[in-house]
XYZ file of N, CA, C and O in Angstrom:
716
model
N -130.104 -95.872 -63.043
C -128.943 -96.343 -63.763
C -128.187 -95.137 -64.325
O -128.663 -94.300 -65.093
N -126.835 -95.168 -63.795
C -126.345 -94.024 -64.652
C -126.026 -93.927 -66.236
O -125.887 -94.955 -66.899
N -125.916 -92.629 -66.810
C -125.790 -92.596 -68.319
C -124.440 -93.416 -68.533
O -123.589 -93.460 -67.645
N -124.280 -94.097 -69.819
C -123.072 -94.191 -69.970
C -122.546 -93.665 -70.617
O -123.073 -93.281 -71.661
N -120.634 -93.257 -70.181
C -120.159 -92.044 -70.531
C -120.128 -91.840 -72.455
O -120.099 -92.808 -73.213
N -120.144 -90.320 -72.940
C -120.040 -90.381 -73.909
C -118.666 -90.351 -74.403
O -117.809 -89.650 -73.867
N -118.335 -91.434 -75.870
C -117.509 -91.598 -76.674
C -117.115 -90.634 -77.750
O -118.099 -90.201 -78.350
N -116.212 -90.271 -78.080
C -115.935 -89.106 -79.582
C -115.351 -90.241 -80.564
O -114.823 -91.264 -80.129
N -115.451 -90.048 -81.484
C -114.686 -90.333 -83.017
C -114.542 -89.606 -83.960
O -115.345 -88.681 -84.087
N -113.781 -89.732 -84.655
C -113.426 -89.017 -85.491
C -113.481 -89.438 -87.285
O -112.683 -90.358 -87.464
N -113.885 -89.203 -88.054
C -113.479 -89.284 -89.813
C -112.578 -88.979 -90.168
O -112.438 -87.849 -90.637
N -111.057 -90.326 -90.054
C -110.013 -89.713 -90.559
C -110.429 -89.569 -91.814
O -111.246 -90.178 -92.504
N -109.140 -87.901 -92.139
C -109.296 -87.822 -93.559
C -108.258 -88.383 -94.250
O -107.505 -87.417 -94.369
N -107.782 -89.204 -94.725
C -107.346 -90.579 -95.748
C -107.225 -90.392 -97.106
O -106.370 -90.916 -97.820
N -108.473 -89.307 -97.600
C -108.895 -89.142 -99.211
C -109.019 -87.818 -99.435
O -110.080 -87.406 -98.965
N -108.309 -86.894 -100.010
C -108.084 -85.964 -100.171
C -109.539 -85.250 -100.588
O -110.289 -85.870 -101.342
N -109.984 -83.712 -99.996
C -110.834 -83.559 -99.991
C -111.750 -84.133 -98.704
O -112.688 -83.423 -98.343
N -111.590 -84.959 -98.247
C -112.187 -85.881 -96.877
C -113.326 -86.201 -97.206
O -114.103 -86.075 -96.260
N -114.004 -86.725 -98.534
C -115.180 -87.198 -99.064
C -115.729 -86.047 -98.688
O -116.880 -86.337 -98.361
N -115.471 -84.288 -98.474
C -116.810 -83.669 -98.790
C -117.297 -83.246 -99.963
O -116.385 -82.583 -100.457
N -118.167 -83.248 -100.654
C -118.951 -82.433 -101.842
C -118.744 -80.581 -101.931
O -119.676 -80.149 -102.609
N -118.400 -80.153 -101.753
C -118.501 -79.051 -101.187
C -116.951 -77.676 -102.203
O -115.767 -77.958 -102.382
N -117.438 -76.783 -102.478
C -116.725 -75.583 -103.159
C -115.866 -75.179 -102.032
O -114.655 -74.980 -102.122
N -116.463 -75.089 -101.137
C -115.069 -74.502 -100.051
C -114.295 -75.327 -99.860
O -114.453 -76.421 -99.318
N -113.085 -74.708 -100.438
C -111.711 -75.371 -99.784
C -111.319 -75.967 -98.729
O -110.618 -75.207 -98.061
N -111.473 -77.220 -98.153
C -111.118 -77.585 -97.340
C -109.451 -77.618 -96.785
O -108.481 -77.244 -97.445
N -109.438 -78.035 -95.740
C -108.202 -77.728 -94.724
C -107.492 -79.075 -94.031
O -106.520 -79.159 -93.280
N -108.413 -80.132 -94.616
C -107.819 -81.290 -94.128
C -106.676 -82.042 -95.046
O -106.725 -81.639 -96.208
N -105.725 -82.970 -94.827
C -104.585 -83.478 -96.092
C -104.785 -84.944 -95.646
O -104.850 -85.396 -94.504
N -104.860 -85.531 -96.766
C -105.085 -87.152 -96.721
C -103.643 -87.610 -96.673
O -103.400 -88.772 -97.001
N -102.584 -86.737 -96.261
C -101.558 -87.915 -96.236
C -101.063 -88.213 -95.037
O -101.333 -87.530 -94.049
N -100.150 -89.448 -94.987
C -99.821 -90.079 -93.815
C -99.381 -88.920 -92.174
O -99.839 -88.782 -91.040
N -98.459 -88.437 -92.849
C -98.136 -87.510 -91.572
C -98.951 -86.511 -90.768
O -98.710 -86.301 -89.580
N -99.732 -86.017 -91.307
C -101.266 -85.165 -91.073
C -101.925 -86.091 -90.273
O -102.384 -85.705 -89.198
N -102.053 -87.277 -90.628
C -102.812 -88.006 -90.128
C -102.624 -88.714 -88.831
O -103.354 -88.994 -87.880
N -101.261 -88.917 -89.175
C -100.451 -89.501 -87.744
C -100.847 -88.328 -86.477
O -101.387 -88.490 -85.382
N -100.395 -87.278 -87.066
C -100.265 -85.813 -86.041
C -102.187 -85.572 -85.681
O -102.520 -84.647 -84.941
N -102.986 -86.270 -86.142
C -104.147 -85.993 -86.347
C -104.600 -87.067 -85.307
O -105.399 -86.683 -84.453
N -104.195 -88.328 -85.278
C -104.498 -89.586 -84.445
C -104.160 -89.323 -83.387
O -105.076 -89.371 -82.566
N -102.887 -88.958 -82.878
C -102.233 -88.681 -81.763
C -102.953 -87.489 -81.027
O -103.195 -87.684 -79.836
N -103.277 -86.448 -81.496
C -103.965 -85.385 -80.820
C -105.342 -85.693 -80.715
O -105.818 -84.841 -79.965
N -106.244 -86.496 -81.094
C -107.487 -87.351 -81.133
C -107.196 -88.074 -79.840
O -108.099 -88.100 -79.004
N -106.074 -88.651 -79.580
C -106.041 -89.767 -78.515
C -105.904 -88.988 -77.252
O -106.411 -89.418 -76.216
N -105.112 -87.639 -77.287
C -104.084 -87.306 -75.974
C -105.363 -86.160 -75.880
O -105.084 -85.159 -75.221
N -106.566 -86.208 -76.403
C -107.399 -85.259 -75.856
C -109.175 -85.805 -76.131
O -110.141 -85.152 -76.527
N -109.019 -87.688 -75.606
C -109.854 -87.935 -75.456
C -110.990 -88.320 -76.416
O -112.197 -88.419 -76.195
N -110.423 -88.473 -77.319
C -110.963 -89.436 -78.585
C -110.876 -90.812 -78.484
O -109.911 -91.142 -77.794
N -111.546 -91.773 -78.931
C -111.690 -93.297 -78.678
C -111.771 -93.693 -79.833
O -110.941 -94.557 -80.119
N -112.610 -93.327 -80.796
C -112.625 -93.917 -82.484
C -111.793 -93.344 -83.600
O -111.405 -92.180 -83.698
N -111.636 -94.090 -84.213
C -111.342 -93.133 -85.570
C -111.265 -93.869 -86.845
O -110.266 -94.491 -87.205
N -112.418 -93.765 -87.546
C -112.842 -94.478 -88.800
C -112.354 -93.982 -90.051
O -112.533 -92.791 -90.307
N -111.717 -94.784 -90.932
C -110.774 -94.384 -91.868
C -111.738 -94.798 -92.785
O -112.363 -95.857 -92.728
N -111.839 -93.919 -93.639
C -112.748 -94.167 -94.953
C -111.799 -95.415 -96.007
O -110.617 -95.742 -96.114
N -113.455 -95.931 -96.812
C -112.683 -96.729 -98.221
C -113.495 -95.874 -99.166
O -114.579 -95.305 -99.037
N -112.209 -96.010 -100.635
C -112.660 -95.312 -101.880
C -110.946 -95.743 -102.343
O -109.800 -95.560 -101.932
N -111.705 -96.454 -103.517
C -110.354 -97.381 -104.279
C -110.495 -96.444 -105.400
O -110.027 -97.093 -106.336
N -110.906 -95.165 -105.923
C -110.699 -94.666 -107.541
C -110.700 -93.193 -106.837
O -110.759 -93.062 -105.614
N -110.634 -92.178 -107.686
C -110.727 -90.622 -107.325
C -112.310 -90.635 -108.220
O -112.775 -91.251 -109.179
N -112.729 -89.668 -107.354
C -114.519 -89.827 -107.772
C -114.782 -88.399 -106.704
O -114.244 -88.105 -105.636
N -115.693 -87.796 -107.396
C -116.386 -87.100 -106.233
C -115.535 -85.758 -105.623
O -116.103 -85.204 -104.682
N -113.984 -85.062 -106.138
C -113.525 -84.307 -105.145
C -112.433 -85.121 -104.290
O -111.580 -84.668 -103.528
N -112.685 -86.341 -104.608
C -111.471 -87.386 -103.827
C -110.325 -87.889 -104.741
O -109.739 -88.956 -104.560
N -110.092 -87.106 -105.638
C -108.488 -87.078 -106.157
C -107.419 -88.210 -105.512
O -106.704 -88.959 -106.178
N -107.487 -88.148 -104.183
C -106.317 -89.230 -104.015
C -106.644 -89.640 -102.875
O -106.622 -88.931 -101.869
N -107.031 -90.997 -102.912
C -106.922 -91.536 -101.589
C -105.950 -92.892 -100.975
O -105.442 -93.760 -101.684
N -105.844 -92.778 -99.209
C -104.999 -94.176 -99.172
C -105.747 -95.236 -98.668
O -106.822 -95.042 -98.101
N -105.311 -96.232 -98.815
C -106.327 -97.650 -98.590
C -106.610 -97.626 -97.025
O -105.828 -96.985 -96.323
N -107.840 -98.384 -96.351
C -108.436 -98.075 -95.596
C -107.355 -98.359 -94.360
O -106.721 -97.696 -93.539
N -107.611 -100.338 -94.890
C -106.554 -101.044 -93.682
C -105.704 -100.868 -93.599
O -105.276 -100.918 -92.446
N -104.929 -100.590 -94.470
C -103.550 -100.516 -94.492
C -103.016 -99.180 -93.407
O -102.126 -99.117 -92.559
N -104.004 -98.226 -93.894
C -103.485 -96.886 -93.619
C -104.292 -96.562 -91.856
O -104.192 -95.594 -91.102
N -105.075 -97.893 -91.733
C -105.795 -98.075 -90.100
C -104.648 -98.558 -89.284
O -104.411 -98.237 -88.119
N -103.912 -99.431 -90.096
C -103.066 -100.063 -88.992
C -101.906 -98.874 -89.050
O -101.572 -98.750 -87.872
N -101.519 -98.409 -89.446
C -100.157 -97.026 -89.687
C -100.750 -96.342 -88.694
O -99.896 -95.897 -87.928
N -101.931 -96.047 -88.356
C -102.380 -94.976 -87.615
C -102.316 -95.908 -85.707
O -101.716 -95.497 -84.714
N -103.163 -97.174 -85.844
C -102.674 -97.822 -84.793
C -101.213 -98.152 -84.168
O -100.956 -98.334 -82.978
N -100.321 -98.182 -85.270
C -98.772 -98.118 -84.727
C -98.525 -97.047 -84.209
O -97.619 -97.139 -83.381
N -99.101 -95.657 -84.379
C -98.446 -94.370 -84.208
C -99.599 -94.265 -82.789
O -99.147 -93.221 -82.319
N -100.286 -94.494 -82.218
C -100.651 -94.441 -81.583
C -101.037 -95.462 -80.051
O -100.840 -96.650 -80.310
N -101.397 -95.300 -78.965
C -100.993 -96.219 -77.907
C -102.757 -96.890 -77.263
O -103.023 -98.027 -76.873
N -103.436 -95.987 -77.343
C -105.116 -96.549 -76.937
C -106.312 -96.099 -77.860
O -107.427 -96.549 -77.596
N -106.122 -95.067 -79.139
C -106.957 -94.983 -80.009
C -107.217 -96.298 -81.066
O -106.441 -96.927 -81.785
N -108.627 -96.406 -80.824
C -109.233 -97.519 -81.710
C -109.395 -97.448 -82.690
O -110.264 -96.596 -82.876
N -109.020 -97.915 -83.685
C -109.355 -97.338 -85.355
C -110.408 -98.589 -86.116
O -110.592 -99.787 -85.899
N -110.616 -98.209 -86.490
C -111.848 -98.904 -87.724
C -111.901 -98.647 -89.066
O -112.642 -97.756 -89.482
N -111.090 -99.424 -89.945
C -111.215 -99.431 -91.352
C -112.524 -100.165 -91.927
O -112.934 -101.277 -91.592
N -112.993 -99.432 -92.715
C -113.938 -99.640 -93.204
C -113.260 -100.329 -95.021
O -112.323 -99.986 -95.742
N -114.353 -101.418 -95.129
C -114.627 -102.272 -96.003
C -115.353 -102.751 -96.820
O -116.483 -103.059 -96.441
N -115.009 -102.962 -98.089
C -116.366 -103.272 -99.062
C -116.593 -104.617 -99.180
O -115.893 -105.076 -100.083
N -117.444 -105.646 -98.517
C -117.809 -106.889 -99.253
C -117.207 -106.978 -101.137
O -116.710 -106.010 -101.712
N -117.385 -108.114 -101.673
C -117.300 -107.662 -102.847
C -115.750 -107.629 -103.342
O -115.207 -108.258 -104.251
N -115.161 -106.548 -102.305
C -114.047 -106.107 -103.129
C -112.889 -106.951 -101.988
O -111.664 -106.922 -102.110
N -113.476 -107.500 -101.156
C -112.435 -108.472 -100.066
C -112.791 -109.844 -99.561
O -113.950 -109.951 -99.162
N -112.021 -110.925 -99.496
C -112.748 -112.064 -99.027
C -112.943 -112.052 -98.017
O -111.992 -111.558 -97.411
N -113.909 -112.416 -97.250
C -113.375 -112.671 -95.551
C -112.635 -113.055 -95.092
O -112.124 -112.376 -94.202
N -112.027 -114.539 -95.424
C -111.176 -114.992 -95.200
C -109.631 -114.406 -95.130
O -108.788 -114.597 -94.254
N -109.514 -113.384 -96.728
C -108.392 -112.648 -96.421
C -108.553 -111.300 -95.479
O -107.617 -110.547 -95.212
N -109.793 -111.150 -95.067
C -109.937 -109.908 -94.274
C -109.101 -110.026 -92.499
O -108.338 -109.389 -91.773
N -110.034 -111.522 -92.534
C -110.465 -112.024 -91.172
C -108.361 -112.337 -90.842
O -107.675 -111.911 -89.912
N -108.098 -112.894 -91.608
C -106.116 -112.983 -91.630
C -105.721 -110.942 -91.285
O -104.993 -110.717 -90.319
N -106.064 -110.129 -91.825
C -105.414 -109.266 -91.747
C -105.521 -108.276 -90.475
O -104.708 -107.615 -89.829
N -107.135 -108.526 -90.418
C -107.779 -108.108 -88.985
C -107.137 -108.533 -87.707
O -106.857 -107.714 -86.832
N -106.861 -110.031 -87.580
C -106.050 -110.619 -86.430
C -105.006 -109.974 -86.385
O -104.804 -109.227 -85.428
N -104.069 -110.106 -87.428
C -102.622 -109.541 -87.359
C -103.431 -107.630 -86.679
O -103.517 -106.978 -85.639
N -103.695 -107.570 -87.670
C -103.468 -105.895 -86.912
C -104.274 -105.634 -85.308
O -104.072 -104.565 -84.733
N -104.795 -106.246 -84.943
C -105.543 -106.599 -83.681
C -104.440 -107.100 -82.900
O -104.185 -106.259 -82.038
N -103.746 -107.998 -82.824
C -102.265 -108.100 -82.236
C -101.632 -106.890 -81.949
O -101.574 -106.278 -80.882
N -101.010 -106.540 -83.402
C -99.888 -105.505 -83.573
C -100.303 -104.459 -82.726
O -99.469 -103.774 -82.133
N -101.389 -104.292 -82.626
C -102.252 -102.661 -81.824
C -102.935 -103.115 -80.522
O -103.818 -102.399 -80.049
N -102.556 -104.341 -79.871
C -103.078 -105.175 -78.496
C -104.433 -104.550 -78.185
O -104.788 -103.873 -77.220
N -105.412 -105.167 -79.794
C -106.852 -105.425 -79.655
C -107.705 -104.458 -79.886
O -108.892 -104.449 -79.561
N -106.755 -103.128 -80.795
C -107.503 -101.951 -80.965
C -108.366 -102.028 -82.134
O -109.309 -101.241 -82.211
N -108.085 -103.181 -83.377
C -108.421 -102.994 -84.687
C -110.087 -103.482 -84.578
O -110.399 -104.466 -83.909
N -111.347 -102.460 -85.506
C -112.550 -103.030 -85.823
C -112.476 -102.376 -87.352
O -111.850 -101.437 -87.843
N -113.358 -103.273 -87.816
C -114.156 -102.618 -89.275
C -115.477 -102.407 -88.889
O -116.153 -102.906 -87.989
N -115.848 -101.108 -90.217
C -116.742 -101.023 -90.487
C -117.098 -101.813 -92.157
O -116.744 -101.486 -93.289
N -117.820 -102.783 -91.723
C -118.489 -103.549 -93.190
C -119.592 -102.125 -93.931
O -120.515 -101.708 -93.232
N -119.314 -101.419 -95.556
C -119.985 -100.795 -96.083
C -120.067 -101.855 -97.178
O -119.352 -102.725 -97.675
N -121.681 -101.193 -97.348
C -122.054 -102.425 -98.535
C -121.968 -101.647 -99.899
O -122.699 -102.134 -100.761
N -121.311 -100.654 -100.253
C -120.903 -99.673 -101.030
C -122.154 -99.498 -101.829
O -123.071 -100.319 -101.862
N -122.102 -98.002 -102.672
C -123.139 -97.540 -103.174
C -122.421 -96.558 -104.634
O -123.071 -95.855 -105.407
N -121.048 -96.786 -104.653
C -120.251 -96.432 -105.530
C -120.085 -97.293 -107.031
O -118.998 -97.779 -107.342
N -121.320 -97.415 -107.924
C -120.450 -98.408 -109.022
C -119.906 -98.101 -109.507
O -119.601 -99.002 -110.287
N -119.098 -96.807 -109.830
C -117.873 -97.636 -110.962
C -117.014 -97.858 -110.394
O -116.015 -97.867 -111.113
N -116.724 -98.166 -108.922
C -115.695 -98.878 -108.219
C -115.565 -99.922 -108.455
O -114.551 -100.395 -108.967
N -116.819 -100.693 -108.057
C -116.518 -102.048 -108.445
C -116.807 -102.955 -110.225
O -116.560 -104.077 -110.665
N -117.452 -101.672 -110.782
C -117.461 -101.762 -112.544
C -115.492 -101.752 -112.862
O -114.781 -102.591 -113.416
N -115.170 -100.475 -112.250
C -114.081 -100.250 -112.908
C -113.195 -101.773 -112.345
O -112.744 -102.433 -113.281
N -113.016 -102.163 -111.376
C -112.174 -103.480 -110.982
C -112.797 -104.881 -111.299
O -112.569 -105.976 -110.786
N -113.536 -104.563 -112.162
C -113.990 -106.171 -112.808
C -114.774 -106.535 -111.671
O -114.738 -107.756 -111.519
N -115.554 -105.879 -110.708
C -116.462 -106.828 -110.020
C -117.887 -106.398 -110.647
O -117.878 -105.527 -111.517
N -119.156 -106.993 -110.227
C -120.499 -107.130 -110.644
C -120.941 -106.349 -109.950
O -120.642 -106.485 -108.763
N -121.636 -105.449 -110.238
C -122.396 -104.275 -109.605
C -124.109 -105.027 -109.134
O -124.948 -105.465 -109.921
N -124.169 -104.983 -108.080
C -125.185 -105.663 -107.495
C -126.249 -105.159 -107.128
O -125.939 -104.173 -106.460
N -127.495 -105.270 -107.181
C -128.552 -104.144 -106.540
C -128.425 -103.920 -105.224
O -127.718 -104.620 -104.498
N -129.128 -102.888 -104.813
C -129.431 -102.584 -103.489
C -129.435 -104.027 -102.301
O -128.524 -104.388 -101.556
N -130.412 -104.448 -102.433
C -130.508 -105.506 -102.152
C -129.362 -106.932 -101.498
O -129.015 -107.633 -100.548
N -129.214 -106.585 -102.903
C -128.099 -107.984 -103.067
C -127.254 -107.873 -102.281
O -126.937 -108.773 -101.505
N -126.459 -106.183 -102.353
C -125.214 -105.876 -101.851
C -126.042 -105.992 -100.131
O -125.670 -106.999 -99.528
N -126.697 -105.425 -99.630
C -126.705 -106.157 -97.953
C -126.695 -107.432 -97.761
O -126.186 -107.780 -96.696
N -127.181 -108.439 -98.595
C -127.397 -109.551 -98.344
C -126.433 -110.518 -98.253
O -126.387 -111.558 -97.596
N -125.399 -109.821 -99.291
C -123.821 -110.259 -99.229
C -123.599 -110.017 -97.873
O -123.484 -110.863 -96.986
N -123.536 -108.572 -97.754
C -122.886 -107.889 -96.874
C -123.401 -108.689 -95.209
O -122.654 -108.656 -94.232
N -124.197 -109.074 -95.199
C -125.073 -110.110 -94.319
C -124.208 -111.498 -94.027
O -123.913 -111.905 -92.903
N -123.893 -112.087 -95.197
C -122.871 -113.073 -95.082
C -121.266 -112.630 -95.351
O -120.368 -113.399 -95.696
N -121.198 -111.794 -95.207
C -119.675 -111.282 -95.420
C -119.404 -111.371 -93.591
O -118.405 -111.893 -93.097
N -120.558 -110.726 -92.773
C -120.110 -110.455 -91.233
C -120.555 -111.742 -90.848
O -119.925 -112.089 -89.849
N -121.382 -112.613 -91.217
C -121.752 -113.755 -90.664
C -120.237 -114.510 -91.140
O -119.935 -115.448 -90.402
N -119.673 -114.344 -91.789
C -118.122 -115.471 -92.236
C -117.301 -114.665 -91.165
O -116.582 -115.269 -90.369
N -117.387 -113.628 -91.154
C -116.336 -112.759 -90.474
C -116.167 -113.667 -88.827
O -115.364 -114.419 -88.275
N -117.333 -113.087 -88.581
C -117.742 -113.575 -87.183
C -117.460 -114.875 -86.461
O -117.288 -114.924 -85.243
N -117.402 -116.365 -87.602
C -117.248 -117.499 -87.637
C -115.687 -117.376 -87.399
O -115.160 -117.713 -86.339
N -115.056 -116.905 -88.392
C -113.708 -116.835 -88.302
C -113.273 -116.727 -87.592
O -112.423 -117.569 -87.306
N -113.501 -115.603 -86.728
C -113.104 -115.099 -85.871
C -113.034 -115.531 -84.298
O -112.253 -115.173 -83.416
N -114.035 -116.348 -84.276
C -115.032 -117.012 -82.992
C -114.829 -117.995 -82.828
O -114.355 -118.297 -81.733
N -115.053 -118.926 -83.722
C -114.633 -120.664 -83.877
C -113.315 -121.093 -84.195
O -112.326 -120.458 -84.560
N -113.558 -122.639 -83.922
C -111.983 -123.011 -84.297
C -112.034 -123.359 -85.801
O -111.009 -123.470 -86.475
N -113.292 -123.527 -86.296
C -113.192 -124.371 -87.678
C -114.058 -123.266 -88.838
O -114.684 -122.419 -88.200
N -114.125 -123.199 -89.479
C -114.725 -122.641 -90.549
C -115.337 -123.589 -91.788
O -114.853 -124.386 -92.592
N -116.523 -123.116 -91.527
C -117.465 -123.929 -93.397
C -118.396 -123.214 -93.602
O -119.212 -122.968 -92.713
N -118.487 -122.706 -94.855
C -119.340 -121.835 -95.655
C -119.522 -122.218 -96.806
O -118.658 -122.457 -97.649
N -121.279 -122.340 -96.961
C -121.373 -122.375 -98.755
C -122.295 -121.359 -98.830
O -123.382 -121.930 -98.738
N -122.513 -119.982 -98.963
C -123.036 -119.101 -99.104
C -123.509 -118.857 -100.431
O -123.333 -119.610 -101.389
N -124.003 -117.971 -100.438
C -124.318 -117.538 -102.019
C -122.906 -116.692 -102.664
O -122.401 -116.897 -103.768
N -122.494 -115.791 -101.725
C -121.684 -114.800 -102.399
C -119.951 -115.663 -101.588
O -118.849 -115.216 -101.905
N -120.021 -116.221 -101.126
C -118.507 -116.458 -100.380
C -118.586 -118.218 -99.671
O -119.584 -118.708 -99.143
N -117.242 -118.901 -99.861
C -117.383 -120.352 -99.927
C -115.700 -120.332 -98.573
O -114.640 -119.749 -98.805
N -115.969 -120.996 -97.531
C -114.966 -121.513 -97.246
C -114.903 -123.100 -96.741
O -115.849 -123.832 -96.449
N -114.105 -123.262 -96.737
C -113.690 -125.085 -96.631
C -112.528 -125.769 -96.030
O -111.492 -126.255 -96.485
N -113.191 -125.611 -94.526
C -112.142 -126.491 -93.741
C -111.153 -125.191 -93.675
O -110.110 -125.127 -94.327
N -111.609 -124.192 -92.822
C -110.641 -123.046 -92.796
C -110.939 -122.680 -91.513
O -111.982 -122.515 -90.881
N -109.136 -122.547 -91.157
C -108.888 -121.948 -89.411
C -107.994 -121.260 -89.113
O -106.816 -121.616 -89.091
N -108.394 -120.236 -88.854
C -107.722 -118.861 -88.491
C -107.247 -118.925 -87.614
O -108.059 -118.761 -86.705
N -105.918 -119.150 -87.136
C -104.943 -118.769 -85.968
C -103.321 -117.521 -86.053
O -102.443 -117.513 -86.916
N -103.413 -116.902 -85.203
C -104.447 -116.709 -83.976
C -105.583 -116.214 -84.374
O -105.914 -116.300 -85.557
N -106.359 -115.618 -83.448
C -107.703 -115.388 -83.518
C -107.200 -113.606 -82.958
O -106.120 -113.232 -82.502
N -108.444 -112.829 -83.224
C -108.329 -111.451 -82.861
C -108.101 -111.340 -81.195
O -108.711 -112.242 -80.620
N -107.560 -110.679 -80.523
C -107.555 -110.426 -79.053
C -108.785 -110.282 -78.722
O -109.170 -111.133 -77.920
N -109.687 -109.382 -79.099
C -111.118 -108.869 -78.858
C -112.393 -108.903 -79.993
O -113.502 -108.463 -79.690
């Protein structure tokens, strides 16, 4: 059986600093145009992914960052076959409003859009925005039914959930994602 071919991706940088820890000055710029010019040369030399970080506060060296999806789909407009993947916190999104925004940008980019579900490990993100800081635990277990709603949504015509962490009722997503 032959290997199958290898894929590249990339960590857009989105958040100033590019989430590293690190004294040396980095060289990367979290803003839009860098990034655009950054996607495009990723694509036209054989890049396939490109995962846009989440971080809703400055923490860590990350002074300023832009929102995941938002700034996934900007990068999918500017570009023609690179796949992007915004990454997401349970917790801090419903599915339901995810699973609506995912379709649209899965359209707009003819089927390029995925997330990455993070079950975050940041509390005062979700201290500082009024959500409940959850144990270890908890937060996969959400995060467990966050992709199990996702998936429904996405897949079926009908939607019903009574979960522990997320409730839907008589909910149907049209259209549905391309892929």
């Amino acid at each position: 059986m032959p290997a199958a071919p290898l894929k590249f991706a990339y960590w857009v940088p989105n958040v100033s600093g590019g989430l590293v820890t690190s004294k040396i000055e980095q060289r990367t710029d979290w803003d839009y145009a860098y990034n655009r010019e950054l996607a495009v040369l990723a694509e036209n030399n054989g890049f396939e992914y490109a995962l846009s970080q989440v971080r809703y506060m400055a923490s860590y060296g990350a002074e300023f960052q832009h929102e995941s999806t938002s700034f996934s789909l900007a990068l999918l407009l500017a570009t023609e076959r690179l796949k992007v993947i915004a990454a997401v916190h349970p917790g801090l999104w419903h599915p339901g409003v995810l699973a609506k925004f995912g379709a649209t940008a899965d359209h707009l980019s003819n089927g390029r859009f995925a997330v990455n579900v993070v079950s975050g490990w940041f509390k005062g993100e979700f201290t500082a925005l009024g959500e409940p800081w959850l144990e270890h635990d908890e937060r996969y277990r959400r995060s467990e039914e966050f992709i199990r709603a996702l998936r429904q949504i996405w897949t079926e015509d009908h939607t019903e959930l009574a979960g522990d962490f997320y409730r839907l009722r008589d909910f149907t997503l049209k259209p549905k994602p391309l892929n």
